[in-house]
Amino acid sequence: MKKSLLLFVLFLHIGIFPANADAYRIEATIKDVKSGTLFFLKQFDNQRIINSVRLEKGKLIMSDTLADTPQHLWLCTTLND
Protein backbone atom coordinates (compact mmCIF):
# COMPACT_ATOMS: atom_id res chain seq x y z
CA MET A 1 0.00 0.00 0.00
CA LYS A 2 1.33 3.43 -0.87
CA LYS A 3 1.14 6.51 1.30
CA SER A 4 1.83 10.01 0.27
CA LEU A 5 4.19 11.68 2.70
CA LEU A 6 4.07 15.44 2.78
CA LEU A 7 7.40 16.52 4.20
CA PHE A 8 6.92 20.22 4.19
CA VAL A 9 5.36 23.05 2.28
CA LEU A 10 7.74 25.52 0.76
CA PHE A 11 6.60 29.06 0.41
CA LEU A 12 9.28 30.37 -1.88
CA HIS A 13 9.88 34.01 -2.29
CA ILE A 14 12.82 33.83 -4.62
CA GLY A 15 13.72 37.49 -4.13
CA ILE A 16 15.87 36.49 -1.13
CA PHE A 17 18.48 35.02 -3.49
CA PRO A 18 20.13 38.15 -4.91
CA ALA A 19 22.81 36.31 -6.93
CA ASN A 20 20.27 34.43 -9.05
CA ALA A 21 16.73 35.63 -8.39
CA ASP A 22 15.01 32.62 -9.95
CA ALA A 23 17.18 29.87 -8.41
CA TYR A 24 16.37 27.47 -5.56
CA ARG A 25 18.33 24.85 -3.62
CA ILE A 26 16.89 22.31 -1.19
CA GLU A 27 19.17 20.22 1.02
CA ALA A 28 17.73 17.68 3.45
CA THR A 29 18.79 14.83 5.68
CA ILE A 30 16.00 12.27 6.09
CA LYS A 31 16.09 9.31 8.48
CA ASP A 32 14.24 6.00 8.22
CA VAL A 33 13.62 6.24 4.47
CA LYS A 34 15.52 3.87 2.20
CA SER A 35 18.05 5.05 -0.37
CA GLY A 36 16.62 5.34 -3.86
CA THR A 37 13.29 6.77 -2.70
CA LEU A 38 12.12 9.37 -5.20
CA PHE A 39 11.14 12.86 -3.98
CA PHE A 40 9.20 15.36 -6.07
CA LEU A 41 9.00 19.14 -5.93
CA LYS A 42 5.50 20.06 -7.11
CA GLN A 43 3.49 23.18 -7.67
CA PHE A 44 0.95 23.47 -4.89
CA ASP A 45 -2.00 24.59 -7.03
CA ASN A 46 -1.90 22.15 -9.97
CA GLN A 47 0.44 19.36 -8.75
CA ARG A 48 2.78 19.85 -11.75
CA ILE A 49 6.18 18.26 -11.07
CA ILE A 50 8.93 20.89 -11.09
CA ASN A 51 11.86 18.61 -10.18
CA SER A 52 12.65 15.19 -8.74
CA VAL A 53 15.60 13.57 -7.00
CA ARG A 54 16.42 10.21 -5.39
CA LEU A 55 17.42 9.97 -1.74
CA GLU A 56 21.02 8.75 -1.44
CA LYS A 57 22.39 7.65 1.97
CA GLY A 58 19.76 9.70 3.77
CA LYS A 59 20.51 12.94 1.93
CA LEU A 60 18.98 14.82 -0.96
CA ILE A 61 19.99 17.95 -2.82
CA MET A 62 17.70 19.55 -5.35
CA SER A 63 18.45 22.76 -7.23
CA ASP A 64 17.35 24.46 -10.42
CA THR A 65 15.68 27.65 -11.57
CA LEU A 66 12.02 28.63 -11.75
CA ALA A 67 10.43 30.34 -14.74
CA ASP A 68 7.84 32.19 -12.63
CA THR A 69 8.44 33.43 -9.11
CA PRO A 70 7.28 33.49 -6.39
CA GLN A 71 5.49 30.12 -6.27
CA HIS A 72 3.97 27.89 -3.62
CA LEU A 73 5.70 24.53 -3.88
CA TRP A 74 5.79 21.33 -1.86
CA LEU A 75 8.22 18.45 -1.53
CA CYS A 76 6.63 15.00 -1.40
CA THR A 77 7.27 11.31 -1.92
CA THR A 78 5.33 8.06 -2.12
CA LEU A 79 6.41 5.34 0.29
CA ASN A 80 5.56 1.65 0.29
CA ASP A 81 4.44 0.09 3.60
mmCIF file of N, CA and C in Angstrom:
data_model
loop_
_atom_site.group_PDB
_atom_site.id
_atom_site.type_symbol
_atom_site.label_atom_id
_atom_site.label_comp_id
_atom_site.label_asym_id
_atom_site.label_seq_id
_atom_site.Cartn_x
_atom_site.Cartn_y
_atom_site.Cartn_z
ATOM 1 N N MET A 1 0.854 -1.172 0.000
ATOM 2 C CA MET A 1 0.000 0.000 0.000
ATOM 3 C C MET A 1 0.896 1.229 0.000
ATOM 4 N N LYS A 2 0.523 2.224 -0.764
ATOM 5 C CA LYS A 2 1.333 3.431 -0.870
ATOM 6 C C LYS A 2 0.719 4.559 -0.051
ATOM 7 N N LYS A 3 1.585 5.329 0.567
ATOM 8 C CA LYS A 3 1.141 6.509 1.300
ATOM 9 C C LYS A 3 1.882 7.707 0.763
ATOM 10 N N SER A 4 1.193 8.774 0.677
ATOM 11 C CA SER A 4 1.831 10.014 0.269
ATOM 12 C C SER A 4 2.325 10.719 1.519
ATOM 13 N N LEU A 5 3.589 11.044 1.544
ATOM 14 C CA LEU A 5 4.189 11.680 2.703
ATOM 15 C C LEU A 5 4.513 13.125 2.365
ATOM 16 N N LEU A 6 3.809 14.016 2.979
ATOM 17 C CA LEU A 6 4.071 15.440 2.782
ATOM 18 C C LEU A 6 5.131 15.850 3.784
ATOM 19 N N LEU A 7 6.317 16.168 3.307
ATOM 20 C CA LEU A 7 7.401 16.518 4.197
ATOM 21 C C LEU A 7 7.309 17.945 4.688
ATOM 22 N N PHE A 8 7.112 18.845 3.804
ATOM 23 C CA PHE A 8 6.923 20.224 4.190
ATOM 24 C C PHE A 8 6.438 21.025 3.009
ATOM 25 N N VAL A 9 5.841 22.150 3.320
ATOM 26 C CA VAL A 9 5.365 23.052 2.283
ATOM 27 C C VAL A 9 6.369 24.182 2.176
ATOM 28 N N LEU A 10 6.779 24.459 0.977
ATOM 29 C CA LEU A 10 7.742 25.517 0.755
ATOM 30 C C LEU A 10 7.026 26.730 0.201
ATOM 31 N N PHE A 11 7.113 27.805 0.903
ATOM 32 C CA PHE A 11 6.596 29.062 0.406
ATOM 33 C C PHE A 11 7.795 29.860 -0.063
ATOM 34 N N LEU A 12 8.067 29.780 -1.335
ATOM 35 C CA LEU A 12 9.278 30.373 -1.875
ATOM 36 C C LEU A 12 9.030 31.811 -2.310
ATOM 37 N N HIS A 13 9.819 32.645 -1.782
ATOM 38 C CA HIS A 13 9.881 34.012 -2.292
ATOM 39 C C HIS A 13 11.313 34.172 -2.775
ATOM 40 N N ILE A 14 11.506 33.957 -4.035
ATOM 41 C CA ILE A 14 12.822 33.827 -4.616
ATOM 42 C C ILE A 14 13.630 35.118 -4.531
ATOM 43 N N GLY A 15 13.019 36.224 -4.239
ATOM 44 C CA GLY A 15 13.723 37.488 -4.134
ATOM 45 C C GLY A 15 14.813 37.501 -3.070
ATOM 46 N N ILE A 16 14.842 36.523 -2.174
ATOM 47 C CA ILE A 16 15.867 36.494 -1.133
ATOM 48 C C ILE A 16 17.190 35.944 -1.642
ATOM 49 N N PHE A 17 17.255 35.531 -2.891
ATOM 50 C CA PHE A 17 18.478 35.022 -3.488
ATOM 51 C C PHE A 17 19.003 36.061 -4.481
ATOM 52 N N PRO A 18 19.750 37.049 -4.020
ATOM 53 C CA PRO A 18 20.135 38.146 -4.906
ATOM 54 C C PRO A 18 21.063 37.744 -6.043
ATOM 55 N N ALA A 19 21.872 36.700 -5.881
ATOM 56 C CA ALA A 19 22.812 36.314 -6.934
ATOM 57 C C ALA A 19 22.079 35.782 -8.158
ATOM 58 N N ASN A 20 21.056 34.996 -7.956
ATOM 59 C CA ASN A 20 20.274 34.427 -9.049
ATOM 60 C C ASN A 20 18.816 34.401 -8.599
ATOM 61 N N ALA A 21 18.062 35.404 -8.955
ATOM 62 C CA ALA A 21 16.730 35.634 -8.393
ATOM 63 C C ALA A 21 15.729 34.524 -8.678
ATOM 64 N N ASP A 22 15.971 33.673 -9.649
ATOM 65 C CA ASP A 22 15.009 32.621 -9.955
ATOM 66 C C ASP A 22 15.531 31.230 -9.584
ATOM 67 N N ALA A 23 16.570 31.151 -8.773
ATOM 68 C CA ALA A 23 17.178 29.867 -8.405
ATOM 69 C C ALA A 23 16.677 29.384 -7.045
ATOM 70 N N TYR A 24 16.669 28.056 -6.863
ATOM 71 C CA TYR A 24 16.373 27.469 -5.555
ATOM 72 C C TYR A 24 17.328 26.316 -5.303
ATOM 73 N N ARG A 25 17.519 25.994 -4.032
ATOM 74 C CA ARG A 25 18.334 24.852 -3.619
ATOM 75 C C ARG A 25 17.715 24.295 -2.343
ATOM 76 N N ILE A 26 17.449 22.995 -2.348
ATOM 77 C CA ILE A 26 16.887 22.312 -1.192
ATOM 78 C C ILE A 26 17.869 21.227 -0.789
ATOM 79 N N GLU A 27 18.301 21.262 0.465
ATOM 80 C CA GLU A 27 19.167 20.220 1.015
ATOM 81 C C GLU A 27 18.458 19.638 2.225
ATOM 82 N N ALA A 28 18.421 18.313 2.326
ATOM 83 C CA ALA A 28 17.729 17.679 3.445
ATOM 84 C C ALA A 28 18.435 16.400 3.857
ATOM 85 N N THR A 29 18.366 16.119 5.131
ATOM 86 C CA THR A 29 18.787 14.835 5.678
ATOM 87 C C THR A 29 17.526 14.172 6.222
ATOM 88 N N ILE A 30 17.247 12.956 5.754
ATOM 89 C CA ILE A 30 16.003 12.275 6.094
ATOM 90 C C ILE A 30 16.341 10.899 6.648
ATOM 91 N N LYS A 31 15.835 10.601 7.833
ATOM 92 C CA LYS A 31 16.093 9.309 8.484
ATOM 93 C C LYS A 31 14.936 8.348 8.230
ATOM 94 N N ASP A 32 15.237 7.069 8.301
ATOM 95 C CA ASP A 32 14.239 6.001 8.220
ATOM 96 C C ASP A 32 13.503 5.920 6.886
ATOM 97 N N VAL A 33 14.135 6.399 5.828
ATOM 98 C CA VAL A 33 13.619 6.243 4.473
ATOM 99 C C VAL A 33 14.742 5.644 3.650
ATOM 100 N N LYS A 34 14.453 4.573 2.891
ATOM 101 C CA LYS A 34 15.524 3.865 2.200
ATOM 102 C C LYS A 34 16.096 4.656 1.021
ATOM 103 N N SER A 35 17.383 4.430 0.775
ATOM 104 C CA SER A 35 18.049 5.054 -0.374
ATOM 105 C C SER A 35 17.340 4.662 -1.659
ATOM 106 N N GLY A 36 17.293 5.580 -2.592
ATOM 107 C CA GLY A 36 16.625 5.343 -3.859
ATOM 108 C C GLY A 36 15.192 5.838 -3.898
ATOM 109 N N THR A 37 14.642 6.237 -2.736
ATOM 110 C CA THR A 37 13.289 6.773 -2.700
ATOM 111 C C THR A 37 13.247 8.070 -3.487
ATOM 112 N N LEU A 38 12.253 8.207 -4.328
ATOM 113 C CA LEU A 38 12.120 9.371 -5.204
ATOM 114 C C LEU A 38 11.294 10.461 -4.524
ATOM 115 N N PHE A 39 11.827 11.689 -4.522
ATOM 116 C CA PHE A 39 11.142 12.857 -3.983
ATOM 117 C C PHE A 39 10.826 13.809 -5.125
ATOM 118 N N PHE A 40 9.666 14.450 -5.024
ATOM 119 C CA PHE A 40 9.196 15.357 -6.069
ATOM 120 C C PHE A 40 8.976 16.751 -5.491
ATOM 121 N N LEU A 41 9.366 17.765 -6.233
ATOM 122 C CA LEU A 41 9.001 19.139 -5.932
ATOM 123 C C LEU A 41 7.860 19.484 -6.870
ATOM 124 N N LYS A 42 6.693 19.824 -6.300
ATOM 125 C CA LYS A 42 5.500 20.059 -7.108
ATOM 126 C C LYS A 42 4.928 21.441 -6.849
ATOM 127 N N GLN A 43 4.245 21.962 -7.859
ATOM 128 C CA GLN A 43 3.486 23.184 -7.669
ATOM 129 C C GLN A 43 2.287 22.859 -6.792
ATOM 130 N N PHE A 44 2.021 23.719 -5.843
ATOM 131 C CA PHE A 44 0.949 23.468 -4.886
ATOM 132 C C PHE A 44 -0.431 23.484 -5.544
ATOM 133 N N ASP A 45 -0.671 24.415 -6.442
ATOM 134 C CA ASP A 45 -2.004 24.590 -7.031
ATOM 135 C C ASP A 45 -2.409 23.486 -7.998
ATOM 136 N N ASN A 46 -1.514 23.093 -8.912
ATOM 137 C CA ASN A 46 -1.902 22.152 -9.965
ATOM 138 C C ASN A 46 -1.141 20.820 -9.938
ATOM 139 N N GLN A 47 -0.297 20.612 -8.949
ATOM 140 C CA GLN A 47 0.445 19.358 -8.754
ATOM 141 C C GLN A 47 1.456 19.057 -9.867
ATOM 142 N N ARG A 48 1.784 20.043 -10.692
ATOM 143 C CA ARG A 48 2.778 19.849 -11.749
ATOM 144 C C ARG A 48 4.148 19.610 -11.124
ATOM 145 N N ILE A 49 4.854 18.584 -11.593
ATOM 146 C CA ILE A 49 6.180 18.260 -11.068
ATOM 147 C C ILE A 49 7.194 19.255 -11.624
ATOM 148 N N ILE A 50 7.904 19.909 -10.732
ATOM 149 C CA ILE A 50 8.933 20.885 -11.085
ATOM 150 C C ILE A 50 10.293 20.210 -11.185
ATOM 151 N N ASN A 51 10.570 19.289 -10.241
ATOM 152 C CA ASN A 51 11.865 18.612 -10.183
ATOM 153 C C ASN A 51 11.696 17.321 -9.397
ATOM 154 N N SER A 52 12.655 16.417 -9.533
ATOM 155 C CA SER A 52 12.652 15.186 -8.741
ATOM 156 C C SER A 52 14.093 14.770 -8.471
ATOM 157 N N VAL A 53 14.272 14.036 -7.376
ATOM 158 C CA VAL A 53 15.598 13.571 -6.997
ATOM 159 C C VAL A 53 15.442 12.312 -6.133
ATOM 160 N N ARG A 54 16.424 11.431 -6.214
ATOM 161 C CA ARG A 54 16.422 10.215 -5.391
ATOM 162 C C ARG A 54 17.228 10.451 -4.119
ATOM 163 N N LEU A 55 16.725 9.912 -3.015
ATOM 164 C CA LEU A 55 17.421 9.970 -1.740
ATOM 165 C C LEU A 55 18.630 9.044 -1.800
ATOM 166 N N GLU A 56 19.798 9.546 -1.451
ATOM 167 C CA GLU A 56 21.022 8.748 -1.435
ATOM 168 C C GLU A 56 21.678 8.846 -0.069
ATOM 169 N N LYS A 57 21.770 7.715 0.642
ATOM 170 C CA LYS A 57 22.392 7.647 1.970
ATOM 171 C C LYS A 57 21.787 8.665 2.930
ATOM 172 N N GLY A 58 20.474 8.826 2.856
ATOM 173 C CA GLY A 58 19.759 9.695 3.772
ATOM 174 C C GLY A 58 19.815 11.173 3.429
ATOM 175 N N LYS A 59 20.375 11.526 2.290
ATOM 176 C CA LYS A 59 20.508 12.940 1.926
ATOM 177 C C LYS A 59 19.928 13.191 0.541
ATOM 178 N N LEU A 60 19.410 14.397 0.373
ATOM 179 C CA LEU A 60 18.981 14.816 -0.959
ATOM 180 C C LEU A 60 19.365 16.275 -1.163
ATOM 181 N N ILE A 61 19.710 16.580 -2.396
ATOM 182 C CA ILE A 61 19.994 17.948 -2.816
ATOM 183 C C ILE A 61 19.271 18.170 -4.135
ATOM 184 N N MET A 62 18.468 19.220 -4.161
ATOM 185 C CA MET A 62 17.700 19.546 -5.352
ATOM 186 C C MET A 62 17.919 21.027 -5.642
ATOM 187 N N SER A 63 18.288 21.342 -6.871
ATOM 188 C CA SER A 63 18.447 22.755 -7.234
ATOM 189 C C SER A 63 18.155 22.935 -8.714
ATOM 190 N N ASP A 64 17.699 24.120 -9.043
ATOM 191 C CA ASP A 64 17.350 24.458 -10.417
ATOM 192 C C ASP A 64 16.913 25.911 -10.426
ATOM 193 N N THR A 65 16.252 26.314 -11.488
ATOM 194 C CA THR A 65 15.675 27.650 -11.568
ATOM 195 C C THR A 65 14.179 27.530 -11.837
ATOM 196 N N LEU A 66 13.452 28.580 -11.521
ATOM 197 C CA LEU A 66 12.017 28.626 -11.753
ATOM 198 C C LEU A 66 11.707 29.694 -12.779
ATOM 199 N N ALA A 67 10.804 29.388 -13.699
ATOM 200 C CA ALA A 67 10.426 30.345 -14.736
ATOM 201 C C ALA A 67 9.615 31.496 -14.159
ATOM 202 N N ASP A 68 8.697 31.180 -13.247
ATOM 203 C CA ASP A 68 7.844 32.187 -12.629
ATOM 204 C C ASP A 68 8.065 32.182 -11.126
ATOM 205 N N THR A 69 8.248 33.347 -10.550
ATOM 206 C CA THR A 69 8.436 33.433 -9.105
ATOM 207 C C THR A 69 7.643 34.603 -8.564
ATOM 208 N N PRO A 70 7.196 34.603 -7.336
ATOM 209 C CA PRO A 70 7.284 33.493 -6.388
ATOM 210 C C PRO A 70 6.226 32.429 -6.678
ATOM 211 N N GLN A 71 6.423 31.236 -6.119
ATOM 212 C CA GLN A 71 5.492 30.120 -6.272
ATOM 213 C C GLN A 71 5.334 29.412 -4.929
ATOM 214 N N HIS A 72 4.192 28.765 -4.765
ATOM 215 C CA HIS A 72 3.972 27.893 -3.618
ATOM 216 C C HIS A 72 4.265 26.477 -4.097
ATOM 217 N N LEU A 73 5.261 25.856 -3.482
ATOM 218 C CA LEU A 73 5.703 24.527 -3.879
ATOM 219 C C LEU A 73 5.693 23.602 -2.674
ATOM 220 N N TRP A 74 5.670 22.297 -2.928
ATOM 221 C CA TRP A 74 5.788 21.333 -1.858
ATOM 222 C C TRP A 74 6.645 20.167 -2.276
ATOM 223 N N LEU A 75 7.337 19.601 -1.314
ATOM 224 C CA LEU A 75 8.220 18.453 -1.528
ATOM 225 C C LEU A 75 7.495 17.232 -0.994
ATOM 226 N N CYS A 76 7.380 16.183 -1.820
ATOM 227 C CA CYS A 76 6.633 15.001 -1.404
ATOM 228 C C CYS A 76 7.290 13.740 -1.950
ATOM 229 N N THR A 77 6.835 12.612 -1.437
ATOM 230 C CA THR A 77 7.273 11.308 -1.920
ATOM 231 C C THR A 77 6.128 10.321 -1.744
ATOM 232 N N THR A 78 6.268 9.160 -2.325
ATOM 233 C CA THR A 78 5.335 8.056 -2.117
ATOM 234 C C THR A 78 6.130 6.903 -1.546
ATOM 235 N N LEU A 79 5.717 6.418 -0.394
ATOM 236 C CA LEU A 79 6.410 5.336 0.289
ATOM 237 C C LEU A 79 5.579 4.066 0.245
ATOM 238 N N ASN A 80 6.245 2.940 0.181
ATOM 239 C CA ASN A 80 5.559 1.647 0.291
ATOM 240 C C ASN A 80 5.582 1.215 1.742
ATOM 241 N N ASP A 81 4.481 0.636 2.227
ATOM 242 C CA ASP A 81 4.443 0.094 3.602
ATOM 243 C C ASP A 81 5.212 -1.197 3.651
#
